[in-house]
GROMACS .gro file of N, CA, C and O in nm:
model
  336
    1MET      N    1  -8.536   1.297  -2.436
    1MET     CA    2  -8.611   1.135  -2.381
    1MET      C    3  -8.487   1.086  -2.288
    1MET      O    4  -8.393   1.090  -2.320
    2ASP      N    5  -8.564   1.023  -2.137
    2ASP     CA    6  -8.431   0.959  -2.115
    2ASP      C    7  -8.413   0.832  -2.147
    2ASP      O    8  -8.497   0.764  -2.241
    3ASP      N    9  -8.271   0.719  -2.100
    3ASP     CA   10  -8.255   0.557  -2.194
    3ASP      C   11  -8.402   0.493  -2.146
    3ASP      O   12  -8.443   0.429  -2.237
    4VAL      N   13  -8.490   0.491  -2.028
    4VAL     CA   14  -8.584   0.375  -1.991
    4VAL      C   15  -8.690   0.446  -2.104
    4VAL      O   16  -8.776   0.336  -2.173
    5ASN      N   17  -8.770   0.571  -2.107
    5ASN     CA   18  -8.838   0.588  -2.267
    5ASN      C   19  -8.824   0.581  -2.405
    5ASN      O   20  -8.920   0.629  -2.482
    6GLU      N   21  -8.671   0.597  -2.410
    6GLU     CA   22  -8.641   0.584  -2.553
    6GLU      C   23  -8.717   0.473  -2.633
    6GLU      O   24  -8.730   0.366  -2.587
    7LYS      N   25  -8.756   0.512  -2.745
    7LYS     CA   26  -8.813   0.469  -2.853
    7LYS      C   27  -8.669   0.337  -2.921
    7LYS      O   28  -8.657   0.485  -3.004
    8ARG      N   29  -8.649   0.263  -2.948
    8ARG     CA   30  -8.559   0.185  -2.989
    8ARG      C   31  -8.573   0.178  -3.130
    8ARG      O   32  -8.685   0.096  -3.125
    9PRO      N   33  -8.489   0.157  -3.255
    9PRO     CA   34  -8.583   0.093  -3.386
    9PRO      C   35  -8.575  -0.049  -3.356
    9PRO      O   36  -8.520  -0.133  -3.292
   10HIS      N   37  -8.704  -0.065  -3.463
   10HIS     CA   38  -8.717  -0.211  -3.448
   10HIS      C   39  -8.776  -0.194  -3.588
   10HIS      O   40  -8.811  -0.197  -3.657
   11SER      N   41  -8.753  -0.359  -3.624
   11SER     CA   42  -8.790  -0.451  -3.746
   11SER      C   43  -8.964  -0.505  -3.731
   11SER      O   44  -8.998  -0.555  -3.856
   12THR      N   45  -9.041  -0.527  -3.605
   12THR     CA   46  -9.144  -0.587  -3.633
   12THR      C   47  -9.243  -0.479  -3.571
   12THR      O   48  -9.219  -0.417  -3.482
   13VAL      N   49  -9.365  -0.501  -3.600
   13VAL     CA   50  -9.457  -0.403  -3.519
   13VAL      C   51  -9.468  -0.464  -3.373
   13VAL      O   52  -9.511  -0.603  -3.350
   14THR      N   53  -9.469  -0.376  -3.327
   14THR     CA   54  -9.558  -0.396  -3.203
   14THR      C   55  -9.659  -0.347  -3.077
   14THR      O   56  -9.720  -0.273  -3.205
   15GLU      N   57  -9.754  -0.369  -3.013
   15GLU     CA   58  -9.838  -0.371  -2.959
   15GLU      C   59  -9.850  -0.204  -2.964
   15GLU      O   60  -9.939  -0.075  -2.965
   16ASP      N   61  -9.714  -0.139  -2.918
   16ASP     CA   62  -9.695   0.031  -2.877
   16ASP      C   63  -9.692   0.109  -3.010
   16ASP      O   64  -9.793   0.178  -3.034
   17ASP      N   65  -9.687   0.036  -3.118
   17ASP     CA   66  -9.678   0.101  -3.262
   17ASP      C   67  -9.862   0.088  -3.267
   17ASP      O   68  -9.876   0.235  -3.360
   18LEU      N   69  -9.878  -0.030  -3.252
   18LEU     CA   70 -10.043   0.025  -3.320
   18LEU      C   71 -10.093   0.115  -3.208
   18LEU      O   72 -10.207   0.205  -3.277
   19ARG      N   73 -10.067   0.115  -3.092
   19ARG     CA   74 -10.138   0.197  -3.014
   19ARG      C   75 -10.139   0.347  -3.090
   19ARG      O   76 -10.210   0.439  -3.072
   20GLU      N   77  -9.938   0.410  -3.082
   20GLU     CA   78  -9.966   0.515  -3.149
   20GLU      C   79 -10.008   0.553  -3.302
   20GLU      O   80 -10.068   0.660  -3.260
   21LEU      N   81 -10.010   0.454  -3.340
   21LEU     CA   82 -10.090   0.474  -3.492
   21LEU      C   83 -10.262   0.476  -3.450
   21LEU      O   84 -10.284   0.603  -3.515
   22LEU      N   85 -10.321   0.432  -3.363
   22LEU     CA   86 -10.474   0.454  -3.329
   22LEU      C   87 -10.475   0.611  -3.248
   22LEU      O   88 -10.599   0.677  -3.292
   23ALA      N   89 -10.389   0.581  -3.205
   23ALA     CA   90 -10.410   0.787  -3.116
   23ALA      C   91 -10.332   0.855  -3.237
   23ALA      O   92 -10.363   1.009  -3.204
   24ALA      N   93 -10.303   0.837  -3.362
   24ALA     CA   94 -10.216   0.970  -3.423
   24ALA      C   95 -10.347   1.033  -3.516
   24ALA      O   96 -10.481   0.932  -3.504
   25GLY      N   97 -10.307   1.107  -3.637
   25GLY     CA   98 -10.416   1.171  -3.710
   25GLY      C   99 -10.466   1.064  -3.811
   25GLY      O  100 -10.447   0.985  -3.836
   26PRO      N  101 -10.584   1.106  -3.867
   26PRO     CA  102 -10.673   0.996  -3.951
   26PRO      C  103 -10.596   0.990  -4.102
   26PRO      O  104 -10.616   0.844  -4.164
   27ASP      N  105 -10.478   1.018  -4.101
   27ASP     CA  106 -10.423   1.017  -4.229
   27ASP      C  107 -10.287   0.923  -4.222
   27ASP      O  108 -10.202   0.895  -4.327
   28SER      N  109 -10.284   0.870  -4.073
   28SER     CA  110 -10.159   0.851  -4.021
   28SER      C  111 -10.126   0.661  -4.094
   28SER      O  112 -10.218   0.618  -4.104
   29CYS      N  113 -10.015   0.628  -4.122
   29CYS     CA  114  -9.998   0.465  -4.125
   29CYS      C  115  -9.820   0.442  -4.086
   29CYS      O  116  -9.805   0.516  -4.033
   30LEU      N  117  -9.833   0.302  -4.060
   30LEU     CA  118  -9.742   0.257  -4.017
   30LEU      C  119  -9.684   0.194  -4.133
   30LEU      O  120  -9.715   0.159  -4.243
   31VAL      N  121  -9.542   0.259  -4.130
   31VAL     CA  122  -9.445   0.217  -4.276
   31VAL      C  123  -9.320   0.150  -4.233
   31VAL      O  124  -9.270   0.188  -4.067
   32LEU      N  125  -9.247   0.108  -4.305
   32LEU     CA  126  -9.113   0.028  -4.256
   32LEU      C  127  -9.017   0.120  -4.397
   32LEU      O  128  -9.007   0.140  -4.488
   33LEU      N  129  -8.934   0.170  -4.273
   33LEU     CA  130  -8.854   0.241  -4.341
   33LEU      C  131  -8.663   0.249  -4.293
   33LEU      O  132  -8.659   0.225  -4.188
   34GLU      N  133  -8.589   0.194  -4.385
   34GLU     CA  134  -8.482   0.119  -4.388
   34GLU      C  135  -8.453   0.046  -4.236
   34GLU      O  136  -8.392   0.053  -4.184
   35GLY      N  137  -8.570  -0.026  -4.322
   35GLY     CA  138  -8.572  -0.149  -4.177
   35GLY      C  139  -8.676  -0.114  -4.077
   35GLY      O  140  -8.647  -0.234  -3.949
   36HIS      N  141  -8.675  -0.016  -4.009
   36HIS     CA  142  -8.772   0.001  -3.898
   36HIS      C  143  -8.914   0.055  -3.900
   36HIS      O  144  -8.921   0.118  -3.982
   37VAL      N  145  -8.986   0.029  -3.814
   37VAL     CA  146  -9.110   0.058  -3.814
   37VAL      C  147  -9.142   0.140  -3.744
   37VAL      O  148  -9.074   0.189  -3.653
   38LYS      N  149  -9.197   0.235  -3.819
   38LYS     CA  150  -9.251   0.371  -3.767
   38LYS      C  151  -9.371   0.422  -3.772
   38LYS      O  152  -9.430   0.376  -3.923
   39VAL      N  153  -9.453   0.507  -3.746
   39VAL     CA  154  -9.554   0.568  -3.779
   39VAL      C  155  -9.542   0.698  -3.822
   39VAL      O  156  -9.458   0.759  -3.763
   40ALA      N  157  -9.601   0.752  -3.930
   40ALA     CA  158  -9.558   0.804  -4.051
   40ALA      C  159  -9.716   0.958  -4.084
   40ALA      O  160  -9.798   0.860  -4.062
   41GLU      N  161  -9.701   1.032  -4.042
   41GLU     CA  162  -9.836   1.105  -4.069
   41GLU      C  163  -9.911   1.077  -4.233
   41GLU      O  164 -10.028   1.145  -4.211
   42VAL      N  165  -9.818   1.063  -4.246
   42VAL     CA  166  -9.866   1.069  -4.453
   42VAL      C  167  -9.795   0.928  -4.546
   42VAL      O  168  -9.700   0.888  -4.495
   43ALA      N  169  -9.832   0.867  -4.584
   43ALA     CA  170  -9.816   0.773  -4.670
   43ALA      C  171  -9.687   0.818  -4.764
   43ALA      O  172  -9.666   0.938  -4.763
   44GLY      N  173  -9.615   0.769  -4.806
   44GLY     CA  174  -9.486   0.861  -4.882
   44GLY      C  175  -9.341   0.760  -4.865
   44GLY      O  176  -9.311   0.720  -4.947
   45ASP      N  177  -9.308   0.795  -4.753
   45ASP     CA  178  -9.183   0.730  -4.691
   45ASP      C  179  -9.164   0.604  -4.654
   45ASP      O  180  -9.306   0.546  -4.557
   46GLY      N  181  -9.110   0.523  -4.723
   46GLY     CA  182  -9.101   0.371  -4.717
   46GLY      C  183  -9.244   0.248  -4.753
   46GLY      O  184  -9.271   0.357  -4.792
   47LEU      N  185  -9.204   0.132  -4.706
   47LEU     CA  186  -9.329   0.050  -4.740
   47LEU      C  187  -9.404   0.068  -4.652
   47LEU      O  188  -9.397   0.064  -4.515
   48THR      N  189  -9.564   0.079  -4.691
   48THR     CA  190  -9.663   0.126  -4.573
   48THR      C  191  -9.767  -0.032  -4.542
   48THR      O  192  -9.711  -0.108  -4.640
   49ILE      N  193  -9.747  -0.064  -4.398
   49ILE     CA  194  -9.768  -0.145  -4.374
   49ILE      C  195  -9.931  -0.178  -4.370
   49ILE      O  196  -9.984  -0.250  -4.406
   50ALA      N  197  -9.953  -0.036  -4.319
   50ALA     CA  198 -10.136  -0.040  -4.252
   50ALA      C  199 -10.123   0.099  -4.237
   50ALA      O  200 -10.030   0.180  -4.182
   51THR      N  201 -10.263   0.147  -4.296
   51THR     CA  202 -10.317   0.243  -4.314
   51THR      C  203 -10.399   0.262  -4.098
   51THR      O  204 -10.430   0.169  -4.065
   52ARG      N  205 -10.398   0.356  -4.030
   52ARG     CA  206 -10.494   0.389  -3.924
   52ARG      C  207 -10.591   0.341  -3.938
   52ARG      O  208 -10.624   0.238  -3.880
   53ASP      N  209 -10.683   0.367  -4.066
   53ASP     CA  210 -10.795   0.314  -4.060
   53ASP      C  211 -10.819   0.136  -4.079
   53ASP      O  212 -10.922   0.065  -4.015
   54GLU      N  213 -10.706   0.105  -4.127
   54GLU     CA  214 -10.711  -0.048  -4.140
   54GLU      C  215 -10.693  -0.099  -4.024
   54GLU      O  216 -10.757  -0.254  -3.987
   55VAL      N  217 -10.564  -0.077  -3.914
   55VAL     CA  218 -10.556  -0.107  -3.851
   55VAL      C  219 -10.738  -0.093  -3.712
   55VAL      O  220 -10.725  -0.216  -3.684
   56ALA      N  221 -10.739  -0.020  -3.733
   56ALA     CA  222 -10.842   0.025  -3.646
   56ALA      C  223 -10.984  -0.089  -3.664
   56ALA      O  224 -11.065  -0.140  -3.647
   57GLY      N  225 -10.986  -0.075  -3.819
   57GLY     CA  226 -11.092  -0.191  -3.865
   57GLY      C  227 -11.032  -0.351  -3.857
   57GLY      O  228 -11.153  -0.448  -3.770
   58ARG      N  229 -10.919  -0.399  -3.801
   58ARG     CA  230 -10.875  -0.493  -3.730
   58ARG      C  231 -10.887  -0.562  -3.575
   58ARG      O  232 -10.906  -0.654  -3.556
   59THR      N  233 -10.887  -0.418  -3.498
   59THR     CA  234 -10.889  -0.392  -3.383
   59THR      C  235 -11.016  -0.389  -3.332
   59THR      O  236 -10.995  -0.422  -3.224
   60GLY      N  237 -11.088  -0.302  -3.373
   60GLY     CA  238 -11.210  -0.308  -3.359
   60GLY      C  239 -11.208  -0.149  -3.226
   60GLY      O  240 -11.114  -0.110  -3.248
   61ALA      N  241 -11.322  -0.077  -3.221
   61ALA     CA  242 -11.325   0.077  -3.143
   61ALA      C  243 -11.210   0.071  -3.014
   61ALA      O  244 -11.151   0.134  -2.996
   62LYS      N  245 -11.240  -0.068  -2.909
   62LYS     CA  246 -11.138  -0.037  -2.804
   62LYS      C  247 -11.079  -0.172  -2.769
   62LYS      O  248 -11.131  -0.255  -2.727
   63PRO      N  249 -10.956  -0.176  -2.852
   63PRO     CA  250 -10.882  -0.331  -2.873
   63PRO      C  251 -10.821  -0.309  -2.735
   63PRO      O  252 -10.789  -0.232  -2.644
   64ASP      N  253 -10.820  -0.431  -2.651
   64ASP     CA  254 -10.747  -0.495  -2.520
   64ASP      C  255 -10.613  -0.550  -2.564
   64ASP      O  256 -10.580  -0.565  -2.752
   65ARG      N  257 -10.539  -0.585  -2.500
   65ARG     CA  258 -10.365  -0.562  -2.505
   65ARG      C  259 -10.349  -0.716  -2.580
   65ARG      O  260 -10.300  -0.750  -2.635
   66THR      N  261 -10.450  -0.828  -2.590
   66THR     CA  262 -10.440  -0.992  -2.694
   66THR      C  263 -10.474  -0.965  -2.843
   66THR      O  264 -10.396  -0.998  -2.906
   67ARG      N  265 -10.559  -0.845  -2.835
   67ARG     CA  266 -10.656  -0.782  -2.968
   67ARG      C  267 -10.529  -0.740  -3.029
   67ARG      O  268 -10.448  -0.740  -3.144
   68LEU      N  269 -10.457  -0.653  -2.966
   68LEU     CA  270 -10.375  -0.561  -3.029
   68LEU      C  271 -10.157  -0.631  -3.064
   68LEU      O  272 -10.166  -0.623  -3.162
   69SER      N  273 -10.178  -0.726  -2.998
   69SER     CA  274 -10.088  -0.794  -2.993
   69SER      C  275 -10.075  -0.920  -3.115
   69SER      O  276 -10.037  -0.953  -3.192
   70GLU      N  277 -10.235  -0.943  -3.156
   70GLU     CA  278 -10.293  -1.082  -3.248
   70GLU      C  279 -10.228  -1.003  -3.370
   70GLU      O  280 -10.168  -1.055  -3.455
   71VAL      N  281 -10.319  -0.837  -3.391
   71VAL     CA  282 -10.303  -0.766  -3.486
   71VAL      C  283 -10.161  -0.735  -3.531
   71VAL      O  284 -10.085  -0.749  -3.645
   72ALA      N  285 -10.073  -0.720  -3.439
   72ALA     CA  286  -9.904  -0.683  -3.447
   72ALA      C  287  -9.807  -0.803  -3.501
   72ALA      O  288  -9.758  -0.804  -3.587
   73ALA      N  289  -9.861  -0.917  -3.439
   73ALA     CA  290  -9.783  -1.011  -3.506
   73ALA      C  291  -9.815  -1.058  -3.647
   73ALA      O  292  -9.793  -1.047  -3.760
   74GLU      N  293  -9.970  -1.035  -3.707
   74GLU     CA  294 -10.003  -1.061  -3.782
   74GLU      C  295  -9.940  -0.943  -3.912
   74GLU      O  296  -9.877  -0.976  -4.062
   75LEU      N  297  -9.907  -0.866  -3.911
   75LEU     CA  298  -9.856  -0.745  -3.983
   75LEU      C  299  -9.720  -0.752  -3.937
   75LEU      O  300  -9.658  -0.730  -4.078
   76SER      N  301  -9.680  -0.798  -3.850
   76SER     CA  302  -9.547  -0.855  -3.852
   76SER      C  303  -9.477  -0.997  -3.930
   76SER      O  304  -9.391  -0.981  -4.011
   77SER      N  305  -9.575  -1.061  -3.992
   77SER     CA  306  -9.563  -1.208  -4.032
   77SER      C  307  -9.570  -1.111  -4.229
   77SER      O  308  -9.481  -1.180  -4.303
   78GLU      N  309  -9.685  -1.025  -4.245
   78GLU     CA  310  -9.729  -0.986  -4.365
   78GLU      C  311  -9.576  -0.918  -4.418
   78GLU      O  312  -9.526  -0.959  -4.554
   79ILE      N  313  -9.504  -0.823  -4.304
   79ILE     CA  314  -9.323  -0.789  -4.382
   79ILE      C  315  -9.308  -0.891  -4.371
   79ILE      O  316  -9.224  -0.881  -4.514
   80ARG      N  317  -9.231  -0.985  -4.321
   80ARG     CA  318  -9.168  -1.136  -4.348
   80ARG      C  319  -9.198  -1.204  -4.478
   80ARG      O  320  -9.113  -1.225  -4.566
   81LEU      N  321  -9.327  -1.191  -4.535
   81LEU     CA  322  -9.412  -1.260  -4.638
   81LEU      C  323  -9.364  -1.154  -4.771
   81LEU      O  324  -9.299  -1.245  -4.900
   82GLN      N  325  -9.349  -1.055  -4.750
   82GLN     CA  326  -9.288  -0.933  -4.851
   82GLN      C  327  -9.141  -0.915  -4.843
   82GLN      O  328  -9.084  -0.889  -4.939
   83GLY      N  329  -9.057  -0.975  -4.772
   83GLY     CA  330  -8.971  -1.037  -4.804
   83GLY      C  331  -8.859  -0.876  -4.748
   83GLY      O  332  -8.748  -0.869  -4.766
   84ALA      N  333  -8.938  -0.794  -4.676
   84ALA     CA  334  -8.851  -0.717  -4.632
   84ALA      C  335  -8.838  -0.737  -4.448
   84ALA      O  336  -8.833  -0.826  -4.429
   0.00000   0.00000   0.00000
């Protein structure tokens, strides 16, 4: 990966995280691991933030950028509320 496209560690949920999760396999989930948000193929490592199905239910079948941004903000808020 070059520096421009390199995914940097982050502790809040982004639209890109949600796009990656929705494009992943059916058992995928968004997790917080060692203070960083990432997509995992299965739950188990880190704190599960949301499953692919949960996010799909919140965003709808064809989410636009606004809806992805809203859901990302909601999930980031949930992380903060859990003290993570």
